[in-house]
GROMACS .gro file of C-alpha atoms in nm:
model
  250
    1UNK     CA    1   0.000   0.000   0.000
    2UNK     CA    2   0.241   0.283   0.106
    3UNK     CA    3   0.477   0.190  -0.227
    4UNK     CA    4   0.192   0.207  -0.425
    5UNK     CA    5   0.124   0.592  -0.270
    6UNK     CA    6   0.478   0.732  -0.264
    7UNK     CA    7   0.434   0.607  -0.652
    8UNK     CA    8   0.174   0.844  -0.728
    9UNK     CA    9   0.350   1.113  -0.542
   10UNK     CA   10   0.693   1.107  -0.682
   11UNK     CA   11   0.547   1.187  -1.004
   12UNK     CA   12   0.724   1.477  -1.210
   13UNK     CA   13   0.742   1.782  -1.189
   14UNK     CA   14   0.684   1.632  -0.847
   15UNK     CA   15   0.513   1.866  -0.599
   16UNK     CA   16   0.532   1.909  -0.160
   17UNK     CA   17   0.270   2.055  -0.060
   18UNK     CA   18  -0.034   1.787  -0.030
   19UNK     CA   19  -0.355   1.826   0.243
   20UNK     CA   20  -0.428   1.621   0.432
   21UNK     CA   21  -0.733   1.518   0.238
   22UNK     CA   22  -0.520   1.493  -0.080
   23UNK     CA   23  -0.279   1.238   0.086
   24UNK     CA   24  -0.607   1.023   0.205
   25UNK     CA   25  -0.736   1.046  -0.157
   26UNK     CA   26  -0.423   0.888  -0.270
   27UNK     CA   27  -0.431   0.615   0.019
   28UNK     CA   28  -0.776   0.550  -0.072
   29UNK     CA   29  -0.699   0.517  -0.430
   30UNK     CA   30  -0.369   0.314  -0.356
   31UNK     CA   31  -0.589   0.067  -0.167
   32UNK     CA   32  -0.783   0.016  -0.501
   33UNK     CA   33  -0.546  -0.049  -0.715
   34UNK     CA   34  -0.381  -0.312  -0.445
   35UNK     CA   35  -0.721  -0.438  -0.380
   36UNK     CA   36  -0.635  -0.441  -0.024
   37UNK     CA   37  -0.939  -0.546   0.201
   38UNK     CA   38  -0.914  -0.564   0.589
   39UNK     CA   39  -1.093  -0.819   0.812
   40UNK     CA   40  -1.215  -0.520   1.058
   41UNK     CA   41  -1.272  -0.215   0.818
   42UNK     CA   42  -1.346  -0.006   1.130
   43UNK     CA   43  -0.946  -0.018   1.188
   44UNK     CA   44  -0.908   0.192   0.859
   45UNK     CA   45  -0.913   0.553   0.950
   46UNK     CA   46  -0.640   0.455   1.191
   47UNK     CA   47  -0.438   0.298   0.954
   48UNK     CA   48  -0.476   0.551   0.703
   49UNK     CA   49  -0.408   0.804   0.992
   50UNK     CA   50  -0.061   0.665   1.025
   51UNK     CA   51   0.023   0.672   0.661
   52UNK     CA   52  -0.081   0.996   0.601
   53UNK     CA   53   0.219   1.093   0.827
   54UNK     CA   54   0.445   0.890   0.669
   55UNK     CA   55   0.386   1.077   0.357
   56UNK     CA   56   0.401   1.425   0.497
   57UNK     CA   57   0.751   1.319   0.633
   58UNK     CA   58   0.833   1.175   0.328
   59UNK     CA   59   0.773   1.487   0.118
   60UNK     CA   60   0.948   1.684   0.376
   61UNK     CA   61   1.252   1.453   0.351
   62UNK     CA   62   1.226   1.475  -0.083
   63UNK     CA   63   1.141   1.842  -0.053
   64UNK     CA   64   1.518   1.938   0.148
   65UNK     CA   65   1.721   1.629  -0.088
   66UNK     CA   66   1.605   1.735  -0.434
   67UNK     CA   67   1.685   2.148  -0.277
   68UNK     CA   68   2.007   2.029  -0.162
   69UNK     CA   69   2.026   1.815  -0.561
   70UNK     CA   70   1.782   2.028  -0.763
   71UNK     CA   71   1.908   1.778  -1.080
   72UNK     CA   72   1.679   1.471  -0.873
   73UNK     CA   73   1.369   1.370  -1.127
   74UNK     CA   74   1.228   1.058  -1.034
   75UNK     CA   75   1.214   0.836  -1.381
   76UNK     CA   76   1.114   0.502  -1.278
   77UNK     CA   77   0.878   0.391  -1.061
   78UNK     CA   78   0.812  -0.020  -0.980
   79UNK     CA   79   1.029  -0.108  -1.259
   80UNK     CA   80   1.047  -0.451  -1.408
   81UNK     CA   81   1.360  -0.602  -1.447
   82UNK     CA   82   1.337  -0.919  -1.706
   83UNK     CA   83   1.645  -1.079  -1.825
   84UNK     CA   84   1.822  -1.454  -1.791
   85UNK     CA   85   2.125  -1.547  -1.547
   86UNK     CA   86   2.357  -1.730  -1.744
   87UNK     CA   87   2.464  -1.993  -1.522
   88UNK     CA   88   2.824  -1.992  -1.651
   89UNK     CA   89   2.933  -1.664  -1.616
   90UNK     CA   90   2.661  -1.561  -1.375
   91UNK     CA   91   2.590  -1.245  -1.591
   92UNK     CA   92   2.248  -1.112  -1.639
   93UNK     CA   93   2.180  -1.070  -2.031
   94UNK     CA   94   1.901  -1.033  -2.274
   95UNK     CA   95   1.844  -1.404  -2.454
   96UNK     CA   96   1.953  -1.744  -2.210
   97UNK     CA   97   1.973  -1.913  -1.926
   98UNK     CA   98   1.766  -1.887  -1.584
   99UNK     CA   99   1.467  -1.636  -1.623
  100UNK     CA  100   1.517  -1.353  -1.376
  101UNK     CA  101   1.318  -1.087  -1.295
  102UNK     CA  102   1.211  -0.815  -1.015
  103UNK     CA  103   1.029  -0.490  -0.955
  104UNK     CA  104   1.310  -0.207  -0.870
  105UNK     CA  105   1.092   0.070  -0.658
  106UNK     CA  106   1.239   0.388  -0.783
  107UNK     CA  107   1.500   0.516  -1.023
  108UNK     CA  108   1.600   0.840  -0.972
  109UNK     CA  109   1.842   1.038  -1.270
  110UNK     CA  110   1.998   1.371  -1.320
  111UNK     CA  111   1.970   1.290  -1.685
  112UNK     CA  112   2.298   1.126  -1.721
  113UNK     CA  113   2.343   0.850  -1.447
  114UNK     CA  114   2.084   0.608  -1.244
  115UNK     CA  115   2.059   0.596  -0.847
  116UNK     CA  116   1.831   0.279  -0.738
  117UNK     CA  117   1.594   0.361  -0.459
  118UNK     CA  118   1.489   0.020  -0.241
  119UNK     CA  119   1.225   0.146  -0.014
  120UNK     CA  120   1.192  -0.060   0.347
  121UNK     CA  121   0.929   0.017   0.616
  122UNK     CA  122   1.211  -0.041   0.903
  123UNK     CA  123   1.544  -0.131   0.944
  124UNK     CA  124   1.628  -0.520   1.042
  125UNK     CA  125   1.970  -0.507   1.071
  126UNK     CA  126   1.952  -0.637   0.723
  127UNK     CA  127   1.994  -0.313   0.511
  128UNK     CA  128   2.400  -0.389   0.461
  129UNK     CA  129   2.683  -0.112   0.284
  130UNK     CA  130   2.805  -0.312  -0.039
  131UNK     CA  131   3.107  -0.423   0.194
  132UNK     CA  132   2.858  -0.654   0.361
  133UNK     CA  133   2.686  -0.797   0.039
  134UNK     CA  134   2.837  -1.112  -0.069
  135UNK     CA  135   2.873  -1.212   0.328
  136UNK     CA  136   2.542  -1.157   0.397
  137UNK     CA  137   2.409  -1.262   0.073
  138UNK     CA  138   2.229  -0.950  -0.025
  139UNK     CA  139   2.220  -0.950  -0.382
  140UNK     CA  140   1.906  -0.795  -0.468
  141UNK     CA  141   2.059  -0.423  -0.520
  142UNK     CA  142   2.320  -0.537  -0.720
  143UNK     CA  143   2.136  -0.780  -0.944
  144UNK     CA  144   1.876  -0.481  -1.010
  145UNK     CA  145   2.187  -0.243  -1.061
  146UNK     CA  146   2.388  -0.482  -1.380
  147UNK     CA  147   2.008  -0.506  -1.509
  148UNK     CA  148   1.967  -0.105  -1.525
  149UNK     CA  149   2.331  -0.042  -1.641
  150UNK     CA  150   2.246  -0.344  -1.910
  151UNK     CA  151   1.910  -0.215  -2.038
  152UNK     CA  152   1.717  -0.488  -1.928
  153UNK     CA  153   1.429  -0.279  -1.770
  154UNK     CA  154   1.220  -0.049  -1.937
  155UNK     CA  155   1.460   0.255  -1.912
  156UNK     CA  156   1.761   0.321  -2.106
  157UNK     CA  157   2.060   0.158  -1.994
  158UNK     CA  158   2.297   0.329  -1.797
  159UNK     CA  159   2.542   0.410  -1.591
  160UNK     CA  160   2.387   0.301  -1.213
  161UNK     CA  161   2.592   0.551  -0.951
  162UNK     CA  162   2.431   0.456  -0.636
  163UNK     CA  163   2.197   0.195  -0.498
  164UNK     CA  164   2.016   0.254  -0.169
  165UNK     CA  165   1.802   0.153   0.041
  166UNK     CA  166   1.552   0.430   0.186
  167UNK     CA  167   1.397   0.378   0.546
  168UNK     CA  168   1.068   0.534   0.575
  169UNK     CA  169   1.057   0.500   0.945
  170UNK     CA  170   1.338   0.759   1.021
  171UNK     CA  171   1.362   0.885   0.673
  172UNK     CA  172   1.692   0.775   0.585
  173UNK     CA  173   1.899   0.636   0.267
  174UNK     CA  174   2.149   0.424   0.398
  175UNK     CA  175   2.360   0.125   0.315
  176UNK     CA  176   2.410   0.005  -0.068
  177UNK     CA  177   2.685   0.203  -0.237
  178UNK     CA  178   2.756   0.535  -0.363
  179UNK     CA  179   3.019   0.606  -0.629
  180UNK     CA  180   3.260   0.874  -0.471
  181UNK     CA  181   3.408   0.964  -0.844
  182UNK     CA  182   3.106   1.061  -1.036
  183UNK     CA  183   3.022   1.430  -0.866
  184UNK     CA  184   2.768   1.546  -0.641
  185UNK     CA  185   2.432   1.621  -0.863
  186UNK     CA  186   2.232   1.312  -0.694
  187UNK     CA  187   2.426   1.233  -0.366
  188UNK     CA  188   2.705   1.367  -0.136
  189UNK     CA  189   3.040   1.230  -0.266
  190UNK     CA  190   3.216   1.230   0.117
  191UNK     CA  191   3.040   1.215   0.438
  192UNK     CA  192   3.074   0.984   0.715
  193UNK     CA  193   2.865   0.671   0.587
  194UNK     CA  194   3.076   0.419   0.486
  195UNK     CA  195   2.911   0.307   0.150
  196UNK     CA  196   3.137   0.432  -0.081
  197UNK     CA  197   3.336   0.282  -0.407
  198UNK     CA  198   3.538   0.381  -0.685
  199UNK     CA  199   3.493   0.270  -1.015
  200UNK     CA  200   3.747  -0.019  -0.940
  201UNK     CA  201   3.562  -0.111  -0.685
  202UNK     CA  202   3.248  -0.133  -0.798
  203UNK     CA  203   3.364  -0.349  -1.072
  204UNK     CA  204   3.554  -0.580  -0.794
  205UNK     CA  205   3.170  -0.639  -0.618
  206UNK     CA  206   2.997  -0.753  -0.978
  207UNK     CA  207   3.267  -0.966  -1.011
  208UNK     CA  208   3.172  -1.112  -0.664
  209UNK     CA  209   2.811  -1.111  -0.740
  210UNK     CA  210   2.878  -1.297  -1.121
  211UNK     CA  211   3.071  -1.595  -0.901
  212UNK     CA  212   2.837  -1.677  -0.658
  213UNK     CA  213   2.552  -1.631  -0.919
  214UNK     CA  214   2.661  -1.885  -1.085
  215UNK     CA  215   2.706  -2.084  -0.813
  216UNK     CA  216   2.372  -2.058  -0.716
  217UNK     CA  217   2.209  -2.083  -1.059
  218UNK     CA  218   2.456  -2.444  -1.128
  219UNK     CA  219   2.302  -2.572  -0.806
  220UNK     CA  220   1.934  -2.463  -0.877
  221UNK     CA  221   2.018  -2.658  -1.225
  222UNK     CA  222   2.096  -2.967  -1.007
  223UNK     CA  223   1.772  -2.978  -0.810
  224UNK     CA  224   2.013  -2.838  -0.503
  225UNK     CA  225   1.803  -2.585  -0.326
  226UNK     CA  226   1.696  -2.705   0.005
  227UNK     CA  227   1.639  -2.494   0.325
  228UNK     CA  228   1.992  -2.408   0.426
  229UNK     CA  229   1.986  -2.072   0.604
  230UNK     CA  230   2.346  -1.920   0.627
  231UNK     CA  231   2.266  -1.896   0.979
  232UNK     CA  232   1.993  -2.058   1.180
  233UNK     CA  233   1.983  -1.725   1.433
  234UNK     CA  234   1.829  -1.562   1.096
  235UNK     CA  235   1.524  -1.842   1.133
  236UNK     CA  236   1.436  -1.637   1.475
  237UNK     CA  237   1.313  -1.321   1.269
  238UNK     CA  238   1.182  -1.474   0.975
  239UNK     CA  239   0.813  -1.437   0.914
  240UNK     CA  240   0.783  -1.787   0.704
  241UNK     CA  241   0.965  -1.983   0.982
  242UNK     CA  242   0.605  -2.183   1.053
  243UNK     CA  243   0.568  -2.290   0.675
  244UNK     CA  244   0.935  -2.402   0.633
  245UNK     CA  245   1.042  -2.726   0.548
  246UNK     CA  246   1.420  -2.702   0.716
  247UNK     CA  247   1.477  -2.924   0.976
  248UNK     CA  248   1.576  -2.809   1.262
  249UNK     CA  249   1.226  -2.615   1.213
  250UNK     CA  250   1.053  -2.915   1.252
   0.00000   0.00000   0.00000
């Protein structure tokens, strides 16, 4: 529901000043196009209470970034990324291999390079810097990141600068990576976050990505994909812990 409504307002020329009203018109009609029903419908004014604040912050926080990076324009909302994982090479590409595809929540563009927006209601301890990727196997930015840079979405290809993740409980982009070379017309190119790479490095991390993709992809081939969580403590916060079939679950 609420990526369905900060959809319809990060459209261009995107605007800040919404009512009240206007934000619960566009909750209402967000709820009709998910075709979101409750079991108590008395509990909606409440709900819709709460995300109507969440939006005000939100254009407060998009209102001070895009004053502070006045190049911002939001050019892609929910979009698909279809391509195939060669099992090989682990490279996404246009024709074979392993169908792959996703739903990348926001690109943002200052006409020349991409930054990938990957909204989350809260922080789990799970939103990891780039560092953290590969030994935490978080691959999700980075697979949507080759497939912008590749043209296998709906946009253009090119060049992705940063991919974030942006927390709408505190109203923060954190974690992912930011390129440090590129300039400052979508992000800060030094501050004290520690999610920045050069070009070199950037390259280094697909490289990382390609190898255990294909890792993954030869043992999907094989029939190999059993629940085996990287570490069973992670089984503790997981919301489909009561439906799965691993073992020491059951």
């Amino acid at each position: 529901l609420i990526h369905q409504a900060l959809n319809l307002i990060t459209q261009e020329p995107m605007r800040f000043e919404w009512s009240t009203t206007e934000l619960e018109e566009v909750l209402e009609k967000s709820r009709s196009l998910e075709k979101l029903k409750l079991g108590e419908e008395k509990f909606w004014p409440s709900i819709r209470s709460q995300y109507v604040e969440v939006l005000k912050k939100f254009l407060v926080f998009e209102r001070d970034w895009r004053q502070s990076f006045p190049k911002t324009k939001t050019v892609g909302r929910e979009i698909k990324a279809q391509a195939y994982l060669d099992p090989e090479t682990g490279h996404l590409n246009h024709e074979h291999g392993i169908p792959f595809s996703g739903f990348i929540d926001r690109v943002d563009s200052d006409g020349e390079n991409y930054v990938i927006i990957d909204y989350k209601s809260s922080d789990n301890g799970q939103l990891k810097n780039f560092s953290g990727w590969l030994a935490n196997q978080s691959y999700q930015l980075a697979l949507y990141s080759e497939a912008l840079s590749k043209g296998l979405t709906e946009l253009p290809e090119g060049e992705v600068t940063s991919a974030q993740y942006f927390v709408l409980r505190n109203m923060e982009r954190k974690g992912g990576f930011r390129r440090k070379d590129v300039g400052e017309d979508l992000f800060l190119s030094k501050d004290s976050k520690r999610n920045f790479l050069n070009q070199a490095q950037q390259k280094e991390l697909e490289e990382g990505i390609h190898q255990k993709m294909s890792e993954i992809s030869s043992l999907v081939l094989k029939g190999k994909f059993s629940p085996q969580p990287q570490s069973i403590e992670d089984c503790k916060r997981c919301s489909w812990r009561k439906l799965c079939r691993a073992s020491h679950l059951n």
